[in-house]
Amino acid sequence: METLACNFHSLTFNLSNSQTLSFLKFPLHQVRYSITPATTLSLRMTHSHSSQNPVIERQRVIIPNKHGEKLVGLLHETGSKEIVILCHGFRSTKADRTVVNLAVALEKEGISAFRFDFAGNGESEGSFEFGNYSKEADDLHSVIQHFCQANRIVSAILGHSKGGDVVLLYASKYHDIHTVVNISGRYDLKKGIEERFGKDFMDRIQGGFVDIKNKKGVEYRVTKESLMERLSLDMHEACLKIPRECRVLTVHGSADEIIPVGDALEFAKIIPNHKLHIVEGANHNYTSYQTELASLVLNYLKGTLQQD
């Protein structure tokens, strides 16, 4: 194993065994790289200006789901026993800006975080499927089991957009997580179809499927079966099954252009142990409100950790 440690603004590593890591740019802190024969890359960081900040290690982790598909994720390891799992939204990945920023905010507070790609998305195996809410909740279950078997405590699950629905569905089905953060999830899954695909979509899909195209060609396929799976999901009924001991925070932007803020108000009416926070002026992706979003989520999660 070779190890290099140094302080830098930006640096190119040239290793003696001809392995090269080029143009890796980070802010000023101490970084240690370890490269093993298995080509596993782990990044360890300690901020040079404070001895109080946690050591951070970033690890690529692969977890099989119950279908044998490999789910790929990135672990922001701080050494804490507790870990927060973050879920991305529709046609997104673990590299989504909101998910990344929340993971970084957690690690700065010494809380380990894991962000991963659902099957059929990003680096994970499998084919992309529209809908797929229940299968993604099962993917999340596989991830949680992995960390529990590693003697970690999954202190919270967090999802943005479709990921918000997935974490709520998880809480309604598996009663083993006591803190859930739903960021801009959709309450009524029957809505949003025409807005995304057009008013004649229900007629077009009667043939069995519709290919959704972009400038490069077919982006993905929506099958009638997958559409019916989404339309049959009742978030109202699911949320009624979330146990009272499970704390739920719903965050929504008042200017959300994709999922109306009224959906958040509906969640607040029916989830037993619920807190609602509306971010005034924020759109669906919190474009200009990433700092505010991270701050309120962190404050909520740190408060729940203290209660536990």
PDB file of C-alpha atoms in Angstrom:
ATOM      1  CA  MET A   1       0.000   0.000   0.000  1.00  0.00           C
ATOM      2  CA  GLU A   2       1.226   3.503  -0.724  1.00  0.00           C
ATOM      3  CA  THR A   3       0.206   6.479   1.388  1.00  0.00           C
ATOM      4  CA  LEU A   4       0.718  10.146   0.649  1.00  0.00           C
ATOM      5  CA  ALA A   5      -0.198  12.969   3.004  1.00  0.00           C
ATOM      6  CA  CYS A   6       0.219  16.703   2.460  1.00  0.00           C
ATOM      7  CA  ASN A   7      -1.454  20.086   2.715  1.00  0.00           C
ATOM      8  CA  PHE A   8      -2.469  21.682  -0.584  1.00  0.00           C
ATOM      9  CA  HIS A   9      -4.851  23.868  -2.515  1.00  0.00           C
ATOM     10  CA  SER A  10      -4.687  21.671  -5.621  1.00  0.00           C
ATOM     11  CA  LEU A  11      -2.229  18.953  -6.484  1.00  0.00           C
ATOM     12  CA  THR A  12      -1.455  16.152  -8.933  1.00  0.00           C
ATOM     13  CA  PHE A  13      -0.361  12.852  -7.388  1.00  0.00           C
ATOM     14  CA  ASN A  14       2.172  10.737  -9.285  1.00  0.00           C
ATOM     15  CA  LEU A  15       2.705   7.414  -7.553  1.00  0.00           C
ATOM     16  CA  SER A  16       5.921   5.421  -7.936  1.00  0.00           C
ATOM     17  CA  ASN A  17       4.072   2.401  -9.299  1.00  0.00           C
ATOM     18  CA  SER A  18       2.758   4.504 -12.220  1.00  0.00           C
ATOM     19  CA  GLN A  19      -0.766   4.863 -10.786  1.00  0.00           C
ATOM     20  CA  THR A  20      -1.770   8.505 -11.240  1.00  0.00           C
ATOM     21  CA  LEU A  21      -4.509  10.643  -9.783  1.00  0.00           C
ATOM     22  CA  SER A  22      -4.602  13.840 -11.816  1.00  0.00           C
ATOM     23  CA  PHE A  23      -6.077  17.276 -11.181  1.00  0.00           C
ATOM     24  CA  LEU A  24      -7.744  16.486  -7.846  1.00  0.00           C
ATOM     25  CA  LYS A  25      -8.753  19.840  -6.395  1.00  0.00           C
ATOM     26  CA  PHE A  26      -9.866  20.372  -2.801  1.00  0.00           C
ATOM     27  CA  PRO A  27      -9.873  23.343  -0.390  1.00  0.00           C
ATOM     28  CA  LEU A  28      -6.954  23.665   2.016  1.00  0.00           C
ATOM     29  CA  HIS A  29      -6.893  20.745   4.415  1.00  0.00           C
ATOM     30  CA  GLN A  30      -4.854  17.641   5.071  1.00  0.00           C
ATOM     31  CA  VAL A  31      -5.600  14.790   2.741  1.00  0.00           C
ATOM     32  CA  ARG A  32      -4.312  11.225   2.910  1.00  0.00           C
ATOM     33  CA  TYR A  33      -4.778   8.855  -0.023  1.00  0.00           C
ATOM     34  CA  SER A  34      -4.399   5.110   0.344  1.00  0.00           C
ATOM     35  CA  ILE A  35      -4.387   2.915  -2.756  1.00  0.00           C
ATOM     36  CA  THR A  36      -4.654  -0.825  -2.230  1.00  0.00           C
ATOM     37  CA  PRO A  37      -3.950  -3.604  -4.741  1.00  0.00           C
ATOM     38  CA  ALA A  38      -7.742  -3.950  -5.144  1.00  0.00           C
ATOM     39  CA  THR A  39      -7.795  -0.355  -6.458  1.00  0.00           C
ATOM     40  CA  THR A  40     -10.049   0.761  -3.630  1.00  0.00           C
ATOM     41  CA  LEU A  41      -9.654   4.494  -3.162  1.00  0.00           C
ATOM     42  CA  SER A  42     -10.376   6.037   0.197  1.00  0.00           C
ATOM     43  CA  LEU A  43     -10.063   9.729   0.947  1.00  0.00           C
ATOM     44  CA  ARG A  44      -9.341  10.890   4.477  1.00  0.00           C
ATOM     45  CA  MET A  45      -9.583  14.553   5.408  1.00  0.00           C
ATOM     46  CA  THR A  46      -9.004  16.631   8.493  1.00  0.00           C
ATOM     47  CA  HIS A  47      -9.400  20.397   8.257  1.00  0.00           C
ATOM     48  CA  SER A  48      -6.075  21.962   9.189  1.00  0.00           C
ATOM     49  CA  HIS A  49      -7.582  24.965  10.972  1.00  0.00           C
ATOM     50  CA  SER A  50      -9.312  23.014  13.744  1.00  0.00           C
ATOM     51  CA  SER A  51      -8.472  19.912  15.757  1.00  0.00           C
ATOM     52  CA  GLN A  52     -12.139  19.583  16.677  1.00  0.00           C
ATOM     53  CA  ASN A  53     -13.329  18.663  13.190  1.00  0.00           C
ATOM     54  CA  PRO A  54     -13.888  14.972  12.461  1.00  0.00           C
ATOM     55  CA  VAL A  55     -11.692  12.793  10.308  1.00  0.00           C
ATOM     56  CA  ILE A  56     -13.642  12.087   7.122  1.00  0.00           C
ATOM     57  CA  GLU A  57     -13.180   9.088   4.878  1.00  0.00           C
ATOM     58  CA  ARG A  58     -15.075   8.654   1.620  1.00  0.00           C
ATOM     59  CA  GLN A  59     -15.608   5.055   0.568  1.00  0.00           C
ATOM     60  CA  ARG A  60     -17.313   3.563  -2.484  1.00  0.00           C
ATOM     61  CA  VAL A  61     -19.587   0.798  -1.205  1.00  0.00           C
ATOM     62  CA  ILE A  62     -21.428  -1.844  -3.235  1.00  0.00           C
ATOM     63  CA  ILE A  63     -24.491  -3.521  -1.710  1.00  0.00           C
ATOM     64  CA  PRO A  64     -26.594  -6.211  -3.426  1.00  0.00           C
ATOM     65  CA  ASN A  65     -30.364  -5.763  -3.353  1.00  0.00           C
ATOM     66  CA  LYS A  66     -32.760  -8.667  -2.961  1.00  0.00           C
ATOM     67  CA  HIS A  67     -32.775  -9.156  -6.752  1.00  0.00           C
ATOM     68  CA  GLY A  68     -29.006  -9.583  -6.854  1.00  0.00           C
ATOM     69  CA  GLU A  69     -28.426  -6.175  -8.454  1.00  0.00           C
ATOM     70  CA  LYS A  70     -25.436  -4.233  -7.155  1.00  0.00           C
ATOM     71  CA  LEU A  71     -26.316  -0.886  -5.589  1.00  0.00           C
ATOM     72  CA  VAL A  72     -23.427   1.572  -5.667  1.00  0.00           C
ATOM     73  CA  GLY A  73     -23.058   4.235  -3.004  1.00  0.00           C
ATOM     74  CA  LEU A  74     -20.601   6.625  -1.399  1.00  0.00           C
ATOM     75  CA  LEU A  75     -20.053   6.492   2.340  1.00  0.00           C
ATOM     76  CA  HIS A  76     -19.051   9.723   4.063  1.00  0.00           C
ATOM     77  CA  GLU A  77     -17.368   8.021   7.009  1.00  0.00           C
ATOM     78  CA  THR A  78     -16.678  10.111  10.113  1.00  0.00           C
ATOM     79  CA  GLY A  79     -16.316   7.236  12.564  1.00  0.00           C
ATOM     80  CA  SER A  80     -19.699   7.812  14.166  1.00  0.00           C
ATOM     81  CA  LYS A  81     -21.720   4.722  15.021  1.00  0.00           C
ATOM     82  CA  GLU A  82     -24.819   6.504  13.726  1.00  0.00           C
ATOM     83  CA  ILE A  83     -25.354   6.890  10.002  1.00  0.00           C
ATOM     84  CA  VAL A  84     -27.915   8.770   7.894  1.00  0.00           C
ATOM     85  CA  ILE A  85     -28.966   7.302   4.537  1.00  0.00           C
ATOM     86  CA  LEU A  86     -29.880   9.693   1.714  1.00  0.00           C
ATOM     87  CA  CYS A  87     -32.117   8.864  -1.263  1.00  0.00           C
ATOM     88  CA  HIS A  88     -32.239  10.671  -4.599  1.00  0.00           C
ATOM     89  CA  GLY A  89     -35.274  11.507  -6.714  1.00  0.00           C
ATOM     90  CA  PHE A  90     -36.706  10.627 -10.134  1.00  0.00           C
ATOM     91  CA  ARG A  91     -34.140  10.247 -12.968  1.00  0.00           C
ATOM     92  CA  SER A  92     -31.455  11.375 -10.550  1.00  0.00           C
ATOM     93  CA  THR A  93     -28.427   9.864  -8.807  1.00  0.00           C
ATOM     94  CA  LYS A  94     -26.377   9.998  -5.639  1.00  0.00           C
ATOM     95  CA  ALA A  95     -24.508  12.924  -7.283  1.00  0.00           C
ATOM     96  CA  ASP A  96     -27.603  15.157  -7.095  1.00  0.00           C
ATOM     97  CA  ARG A  97     -26.606  18.563  -5.727  1.00  0.00           C
ATOM     98  CA  THR A  98     -29.108  18.517  -2.857  1.00  0.00           C
ATOM     99  CA  VAL A  99     -28.138  15.007  -1.769  1.00  0.00           C
ATOM    100  CA  VAL A 100     -24.402  15.760  -1.959  1.00  0.00           C
ATOM    101  CA  ASN A 101     -24.710  19.012  -0.031  1.00  0.00           C
ATOM    102  CA  LEU A 102     -26.704  17.346   2.734  1.00  0.00           C
ATOM    103  CA  ALA A 103     -24.170  14.510   3.003  1.00  0.00           C
ATOM    104  CA  VAL A 104     -21.305  17.019   3.245  1.00  0.00           C
ATOM    105  CA  ALA A 105     -23.184  19.048   5.872  1.00  0.00           C
ATOM    106  CA  LEU A 106     -23.699  15.905   7.941  1.00  0.00           C
ATOM    107  CA  GLU A 107     -20.063  14.836   7.727  1.00  0.00           C
ATOM    108  CA  LYS A 108     -18.921  18.288   8.841  1.00  0.00           C
ATOM    109  CA  GLU A 109     -20.972  17.731  11.988  1.00  0.00           C
ATOM    110  CA  GLY A 110     -19.320  14.369  12.562  1.00  0.00           C
ATOM    111  CA  ILE A 111     -22.336  12.354  11.386  1.00  0.00           C
ATOM    112  CA  SER A 112     -21.633   9.607   8.847  1.00  0.00           C
ATOM    113  CA  ALA A 113     -23.814   9.651   5.733  1.00  0.00           C
ATOM    114  CA  PHE A 114     -24.420   7.244   2.871  1.00  0.00           C
ATOM    115  CA  ARG A 115     -25.820   8.263  -0.498  1.00  0.00           C
ATOM    116  CA  PHE A 116     -26.492   5.648  -3.152  1.00  0.00           C
ATOM    117  CA  ASP A 117     -28.053   5.010  -6.554  1.00  0.00           C
ATOM    118  CA  PHE A 118     -31.292   3.054  -6.704  1.00  0.00           C
ATOM    119  CA  ALA A 119     -31.257   0.088  -9.098  1.00  0.00           C
ATOM    120  CA  GLY A 120     -31.400   1.250 -12.719  1.00  0.00           C
ATOM    121  CA  ASN A 121     -30.005   4.680 -11.829  1.00  0.00           C
ATOM    122  CA  GLY A 122     -26.495   6.086 -11.817  1.00  0.00           C
ATOM    123  CA  GLU A 123     -23.799   3.454 -11.282  1.00  0.00           C
ATOM    124  CA  SER A 124     -26.116   0.788  -9.867  1.00  0.00           C
ATOM    125  CA  GLU A 125     -27.067  -2.297 -11.822  1.00  0.00           C
ATOM    126  CA  GLY A 126     -30.537  -2.928 -13.207  1.00  0.00           C
ATOM    127  CA  SER A 127     -32.777  -1.294 -15.770  1.00  0.00           C
ATOM    128  CA  PHE A 128     -34.455   2.036 -15.174  1.00  0.00           C
ATOM    129  CA  GLU A 129     -38.184   1.707 -14.569  1.00  0.00           C
ATOM    130  CA  PHE A 130     -40.754   4.464 -14.216  1.00  0.00           C
ATOM    131  CA  GLY A 131     -42.621   4.333 -10.929  1.00  0.00           C
ATOM    132  CA  ASN A 132     -40.840   1.545  -9.073  1.00  0.00           C
ATOM    133  CA  TYR A 133     -41.569   3.079  -5.656  1.00  0.00           C
ATOM    134  CA  SER A 134     -42.004  -0.231  -3.843  1.00  0.00           C
ATOM    135  CA  LYS A 135     -38.845  -1.729  -5.336  1.00  0.00           C
ATOM    136  CA  GLU A 136     -36.861   1.342  -4.334  1.00  0.00           C
ATOM    137  CA  ALA A 137     -38.182   1.029  -0.780  1.00  0.00           C
ATOM    138  CA  ASP A 138     -36.879  -2.544  -0.870  1.00  0.00           C
ATOM    139  CA  ASP A 139     -33.517  -1.279  -2.205  1.00  0.00           C
ATOM    140  CA  LEU A 140     -33.387   1.031   0.795  1.00  0.00           C
ATOM    141  CA  HIS A 141     -34.151  -1.939   3.051  1.00  0.00           C
ATOM    142  CA  SER A 142     -31.148  -3.794   1.602  1.00  0.00           C
ATOM    143  CA  VAL A 143     -28.928  -0.790   2.331  1.00  0.00           C
ATOM    144  CA  ILE A 144     -30.209  -0.469   5.890  1.00  0.00           C
ATOM    145  CA  GLN A 145     -29.705  -4.181   6.528  1.00  0.00           C
ATOM    146  CA  HIS A 146     -26.132  -3.911   5.259  1.00  0.00           C
ATOM    147  CA  PHE A 147     -25.235  -1.226   7.784  1.00  0.00           C
ATOM    148  CA  CYS A 148     -27.143  -2.846  10.639  1.00  0.00           C
ATOM    149  CA  GLN A 149     -25.218  -6.067  10.022  1.00  0.00           C
ATOM    150  CA  ALA A 150     -22.042  -3.985  10.213  1.00  0.00           C
ATOM    151  CA  ASN A 151     -23.112  -2.931  13.726  1.00  0.00           C
ATOM    152  CA  ARG A 152     -24.066   0.591  12.664  1.00  0.00           C
ATOM    153  CA  ILE A 153     -27.137   2.491  13.838  1.00  0.00           C
ATOM    154  CA  VAL A 154     -29.195   3.950  10.996  1.00  0.00           C
ATOM    155  CA  SER A 155     -30.372   7.035  12.846  1.00  0.00           C
ATOM    156  CA  ALA A 156     -32.395   8.516   9.961  1.00  0.00           C
ATOM    157  CA  ILE A 157     -33.417   8.085   6.341  1.00  0.00           C
ATOM    158  CA  LEU A 158     -33.801  11.119   4.097  1.00  0.00           C
ATOM    159  CA  GLY A 159     -35.178  11.468   0.600  1.00  0.00           C
ATOM    160  CA  HIS A 160     -35.642  14.304  -1.884  1.00  0.00           C
ATOM    161  CA  SER A 161     -38.581  14.456  -4.325  1.00  0.00           C
ATOM    162  CA  LYS A 162     -39.433  10.859  -5.296  1.00  0.00           C
ATOM    163  CA  GLY A 163     -36.913   9.819  -2.656  1.00  0.00           C
ATOM    164  CA  GLY A 164     -39.155  11.552  -0.109  1.00  0.00           C
ATOM    165  CA  ASP A 165     -42.000   9.228  -1.065  1.00  0.00           C
ATOM    166  CA  VAL A 166     -39.674   6.234  -0.895  1.00  0.00           C
ATOM    167  CA  VAL A 167     -38.555   6.961   2.680  1.00  0.00           C
ATOM    168  CA  LEU A 168     -42.186   7.453   3.751  1.00  0.00           C
ATOM    169  CA  LEU A 169     -43.209   4.189   2.088  1.00  0.00           C
ATOM    170  CA  TYR A 170     -40.291   2.514   3.834  1.00  0.00           C
ATOM    171  CA  ALA A 171     -41.430   3.817   7.212  1.00  0.00           C
ATOM    172  CA  SER A 172     -44.949   2.549   6.549  1.00  0.00           C
ATOM    173  CA  LYS A 173     -43.726  -0.951   5.615  1.00  0.00           C
ATOM    174  CA  TYR A 174     -40.644  -1.538   7.781  1.00  0.00           C
ATOM    175  CA  HIS A 175     -41.011  -0.206  11.296  1.00  0.00           C
ATOM    176  CA  ASP A 176     -37.312  -0.179  12.173  1.00  0.00           C
ATOM    177  CA  ILE A 177     -36.337   3.470  11.555  1.00  0.00           C
ATOM    178  CA  HIS A 178     -37.454   6.180  13.960  1.00  0.00           C
ATOM    179  CA  THR A 179     -36.505   9.362  12.076  1.00  0.00           C
ATOM    180  CA  VAL A 180     -37.545  10.191   8.509  1.00  0.00           C
ATOM    181  CA  VAL A 181     -36.921  13.360   6.495  1.00  0.00           C
ATOM    182  CA  ASN A 182     -39.184  13.920   3.491  1.00  0.00           C
ATOM    183  CA  ILE A 183     -37.909  16.749   1.296  1.00  0.00           C
ATOM    184  CA  SER A 184     -40.443  17.819  -1.343  1.00  0.00           C
ATOM    185  CA  GLY A 185     -42.163  14.448  -1.710  1.00  0.00           C
ATOM    186  CA  ARG A 186     -45.432  14.086  -3.607  1.00  0.00           C
ATOM    187  CA  TYR A 187     -48.638  13.349  -1.682  1.00  0.00           C
ATOM    188  CA  ASP A 188     -50.939  12.581  -4.620  1.00  0.00           C
ATOM    189  CA  LEU A 189     -49.141  10.270  -7.060  1.00  0.00           C
ATOM    190  CA  LYS A 190     -52.009  10.530  -9.538  1.00  0.00           C
ATOM    191  CA  LYS A 191     -50.927  14.101 -10.183  1.00  0.00           C
ATOM    192  CA  GLY A 192     -47.874  15.167 -12.155  1.00  0.00           C
ATOM    193  CA  ILE A 193     -48.394  12.685 -14.999  1.00  0.00           C
ATOM    194  CA  GLU A 194     -50.015  15.083 -17.479  1.00  0.00           C
ATOM    195  CA  GLU A 195     -47.663  17.874 -16.475  1.00  0.00           C
ATOM    196  CA  ARG A 196     -44.645  15.708 -17.300  1.00  0.00           C
ATOM    197  CA  PHE A 197     -45.872  13.719 -20.306  1.00  0.00           C
ATOM    198  CA  GLY A 198     -48.797  15.647 -21.789  1.00  0.00           C
ATOM    199  CA  LYS A 199     -52.583  15.487 -21.544  1.00  0.00           C
ATOM    200  CA  ASP A 200     -52.904  12.655 -24.063  1.00  0.00           C
ATOM    201  CA  PHE A 201     -50.430  10.405 -22.254  1.00  0.00           C
ATOM    202  CA  MET A 202     -53.058   8.064 -20.798  1.00  0.00           C
ATOM    203  CA  ASP A 203     -54.403   7.458 -24.306  1.00  0.00           C
ATOM    204  CA  ARG A 204     -50.959   6.891 -25.814  1.00  0.00           C
ATOM    205  CA  ILE A 205     -49.893   4.356 -23.200  1.00  0.00           C
ATOM    206  CA  GLN A 206     -52.831   2.069 -23.893  1.00  0.00           C
ATOM    207  CA  GLY A 207     -50.599   0.428 -26.491  1.00  0.00           C
ATOM    208  CA  GLY A 208     -48.445  -0.942 -23.666  1.00  0.00           C
ATOM    209  CA  PHE A 209     -45.652   1.611 -23.409  1.00  0.00           C
ATOM    210  CA  VAL A 210     -44.495   5.077 -24.389  1.00  0.00           C
ATOM    211  CA  ASP A 211     -40.888   6.000 -25.128  1.00  0.00           C
ATOM    212  CA  ILE A 212     -39.885   9.332 -23.643  1.00  0.00           C
ATOM    213  CA  LYS A 213     -37.465  11.023 -25.997  1.00  0.00           C
ATOM    214  CA  ASN A 214     -34.951  13.838 -25.804  1.00  0.00           C
ATOM    215  CA  LYS A 215     -32.707  15.375 -28.451  1.00  0.00           C
ATOM    216  CA  LYS A 216     -30.430  12.317 -28.416  1.00  0.00           C
ATOM    217  CA  GLY A 217     -33.236   9.781 -28.843  1.00  0.00           C
ATOM    218  CA  VAL A 218     -35.111   7.588 -26.366  1.00  0.00           C
ATOM    219  CA  GLU A 219     -34.316   8.665 -22.806  1.00  0.00           C
ATOM    220  CA  TYR A 220     -36.422   6.032 -21.051  1.00  0.00           C
ATOM    221  CA  ARG A 221     -39.567   3.930 -21.471  1.00  0.00           C
ATOM    222  CA  VAL A 222     -42.760   4.147 -19.440  1.00  0.00           C
ATOM    223  CA  THR A 223     -44.718   0.895 -19.506  1.00  0.00           C
ATOM    224  CA  LYS A 224     -48.406   0.677 -18.749  1.00  0.00           C
ATOM    225  CA  GLU A 225     -47.591  -1.679 -15.877  1.00  0.00           C
ATOM    226  CA  SER A 226     -45.142   0.757 -14.268  1.00  0.00           C
ATOM    227  CA  LEU A 227     -47.579   3.637 -14.660  1.00  0.00           C
ATOM    228  CA  MET A 228     -50.342   1.617 -13.012  1.00  0.00           C
ATOM    229  CA  GLU A 229     -47.983   0.828 -10.130  1.00  0.00           C
ATOM    230  CA  ARG A 230     -47.536   4.528  -9.468  1.00  0.00           C
ATOM    231  CA  LEU A 231     -51.222   5.347  -9.841  1.00  0.00           C
ATOM    232  CA  SER A 232     -52.189   2.548  -7.465  1.00  0.00           C
ATOM    233  CA  LEU A 233     -49.950   3.812  -4.674  1.00  0.00           C
ATOM    234  CA  ASP A 234     -51.939   5.675  -2.032  1.00  0.00           C
ATOM    235  CA  MET A 235     -49.586   7.835   0.023  1.00  0.00           C
ATOM    236  CA  HIS A 236     -52.453   8.752   2.344  1.00  0.00           C
ATOM    237  CA  GLU A 237     -53.024   5.131   3.307  1.00  0.00           C
ATOM    238  CA  ALA A 238     -49.292   4.462   3.521  1.00  0.00           C
ATOM    239  CA  CYS A 239     -48.653   7.400   5.849  1.00  0.00           C
ATOM    240  CA  LEU A 240     -51.423   6.248   8.195  1.00  0.00           C
ATOM    241  CA  LYS A 241     -49.322   3.099   8.750  1.00  0.00           C
ATOM    242  CA  ILE A 242     -46.272   5.029   9.944  1.00  0.00           C
ATOM    243  CA  PRO A 243     -45.993   4.296  13.689  1.00  0.00           C
ATOM    244  CA  ARG A 244     -46.332   7.164  16.145  1.00  0.00           C
ATOM    245  CA  GLU A 245     -42.827   6.576  17.518  1.00  0.00           C
ATOM    246  CA  CYS A 246     -41.429   7.408  14.064  1.00  0.00           C
ATOM    247  CA  ARG A 247     -40.618  11.120  13.816  1.00  0.00           C
ATOM    248  CA  VAL A 248     -41.134  12.685  10.382  1.00  0.00           C
ATOM    249  CA  LEU A 249     -39.888  16.038   9.140  1.00  0.00           C
ATOM    250  CA  THR A 250     -41.368  17.333   5.885  1.00  0.00           C
ATOM    251  CA  VAL A 251     -39.570  20.195   4.149  1.00  0.00           C
ATOM    252  CA  HIS A 252     -41.035  21.876   1.075  1.00  0.00           C
ATOM    253  CA  GLY A 253     -40.324  25.009  -0.914  1.00  0.00           C
ATOM    254  CA  SER A 254     -43.132  27.537  -1.166  1.00  0.00           C
ATOM    255  CA  ALA A 255     -42.223  28.146  -4.834  1.00  0.00           C
ATOM    256  CA  ASP A 256     -41.925  24.482  -5.835  1.00  0.00           C
ATOM    257  CA  GLU A 257     -42.715  24.363  -9.548  1.00  0.00           C
ATOM    258  CA  ILE A 258     -42.941  20.559  -9.797  1.00  0.00           C
ATOM    259  CA  ILE A 259     -44.766  19.400  -6.664  1.00  0.00           C
ATOM    260  CA  PRO A 260     -47.115  21.977  -5.099  1.00  0.00           C
ATOM    261  CA  VAL A 261     -46.486  23.021  -1.520  1.00  0.00           C
ATOM    262  CA  GLY A 262     -50.023  21.880  -0.707  1.00  0.00           C
ATOM    263  CA  ASP A 263     -48.747  18.290  -0.802  1.00  0.00           C
ATOM    264  CA  ALA A 264     -46.625  19.024   2.264  1.00  0.00           C
ATOM    265  CA  LEU A 265     -49.684  20.326   4.094  1.00  0.00           C
ATOM    266  CA  GLU A 266     -51.489  17.058   3.363  1.00  0.00           C
ATOM    267  CA  PHE A 267     -48.641  15.039   4.862  1.00  0.00           C
ATOM    268  CA  ALA A 268     -48.807  17.236   7.943  1.00  0.00           C
ATOM    269  CA  LYS A 269     -52.489  16.400   8.420  1.00  0.00           C
ATOM    270  CA  ILE A 270     -52.123  12.630   8.529  1.00  0.00           C
ATOM    271  CA  ILE A 271     -48.653  11.612   9.782  1.00  0.00           C
ATOM    272  CA  PRO A 272     -48.943  11.112  13.559  1.00  0.00           C
ATOM    273  CA  ASN A 273     -45.546  12.426  14.730  1.00  0.00           C
ATOM    274  CA  HIS A 274     -44.855  15.135  12.186  1.00  0.00           C
ATOM    275  CA  LYS A 275     -43.073  18.461  11.854  1.00  0.00           C
ATOM    276  CA  LEU A 276     -43.507  20.716   8.812  1.00  0.00           C
ATOM    277  CA  HIS A 277     -41.112  23.373   7.566  1.00  0.00           C
ATOM    278  CA  ILE A 278     -41.881  25.499   4.499  1.00  0.00           C
ATOM    279  CA  VAL A 279     -38.842  27.215   2.958  1.00  0.00           C
ATOM    280  CA  GLU A 280     -40.189  30.507   1.675  1.00  0.00           C
ATOM    281  CA  GLY A 281     -39.169  31.204  -1.932  1.00  0.00           C
ATOM    282  CA  ALA A 282     -37.489  27.844  -2.534  1.00  0.00           C
ATOM    283  CA  ASN A 283     -38.127  25.903  -5.740  1.00  0.00           C
ATOM    284  CA  HIS A 284     -38.142  22.106  -6.090  1.00  0.00           C
ATOM    285  CA  ASN A 285     -34.344  21.829  -6.168  1.00  0.00           C
ATOM    286  CA  TYR A 286     -33.701  24.539  -3.544  1.00  0.00           C
ATOM    287  CA  THR A 287     -31.491  26.294  -6.093  1.00  0.00           C
ATOM    288  CA  SER A 288     -30.820  29.369  -3.969  1.00  0.00           C
ATOM    289  CA  TYR A 289     -31.650  27.786  -0.614  1.00  0.00           C
ATOM    290  CA  GLN A 290     -29.178  24.931  -0.223  1.00  0.00           C
ATOM    291  CA  THR A 291     -27.601  26.439   2.899  1.00  0.00           C
ATOM    292  CA  GLU A 292     -30.958  27.031   4.584  1.00  0.00           C
ATOM    293  CA  LEU A 293     -32.110  23.518   3.726  1.00  0.00           C
ATOM    294  CA  ALA A 294     -28.953  21.932   5.132  1.00  0.00           C
ATOM    295  CA  SER A 295     -29.165  24.017   8.298  1.00  0.00           C
ATOM    296  CA  LEU A 296     -32.746  23.123   9.151  1.00  0.00           C
ATOM    297  CA  VAL A 297     -32.234  19.414   8.356  1.00  0.00           C
ATOM    298  CA  LEU A 298     -29.079  19.306  10.480  1.00  0.00           C
ATOM    299  CA  ASN A 299     -30.768  21.022  13.409  1.00  0.00           C
ATOM    300  CA  TYR A 300     -33.644  18.561  13.256  1.00  0.00           C
ATOM    301  CA  LEU A 301     -31.406  15.490  13.035  1.00  0.00           C
ATOM    302  CA  LYS A 302     -29.076  16.659  15.814  1.00  0.00           C
ATOM    303  CA  GLY A 303     -32.128  17.233  17.991  1.00  0.00           C
ATOM    304  CA  THR A 304     -33.409  13.703  17.382  1.00  0.00           C
ATOM    305  CA  LEU A 305     -29.965  12.235  18.124  1.00  0.00           C
ATOM    306  CA  GLN A 306     -29.970  14.002  21.468  1.00  0.00           C
ATOM    307  CA  GLN A 307     -33.410  12.591  22.252  1.00  0.00           C
ATOM    308  CA  ASP A 308     -32.222   9.085  21.437  1.00  0.00           C
TER     309      ASP A 308
END
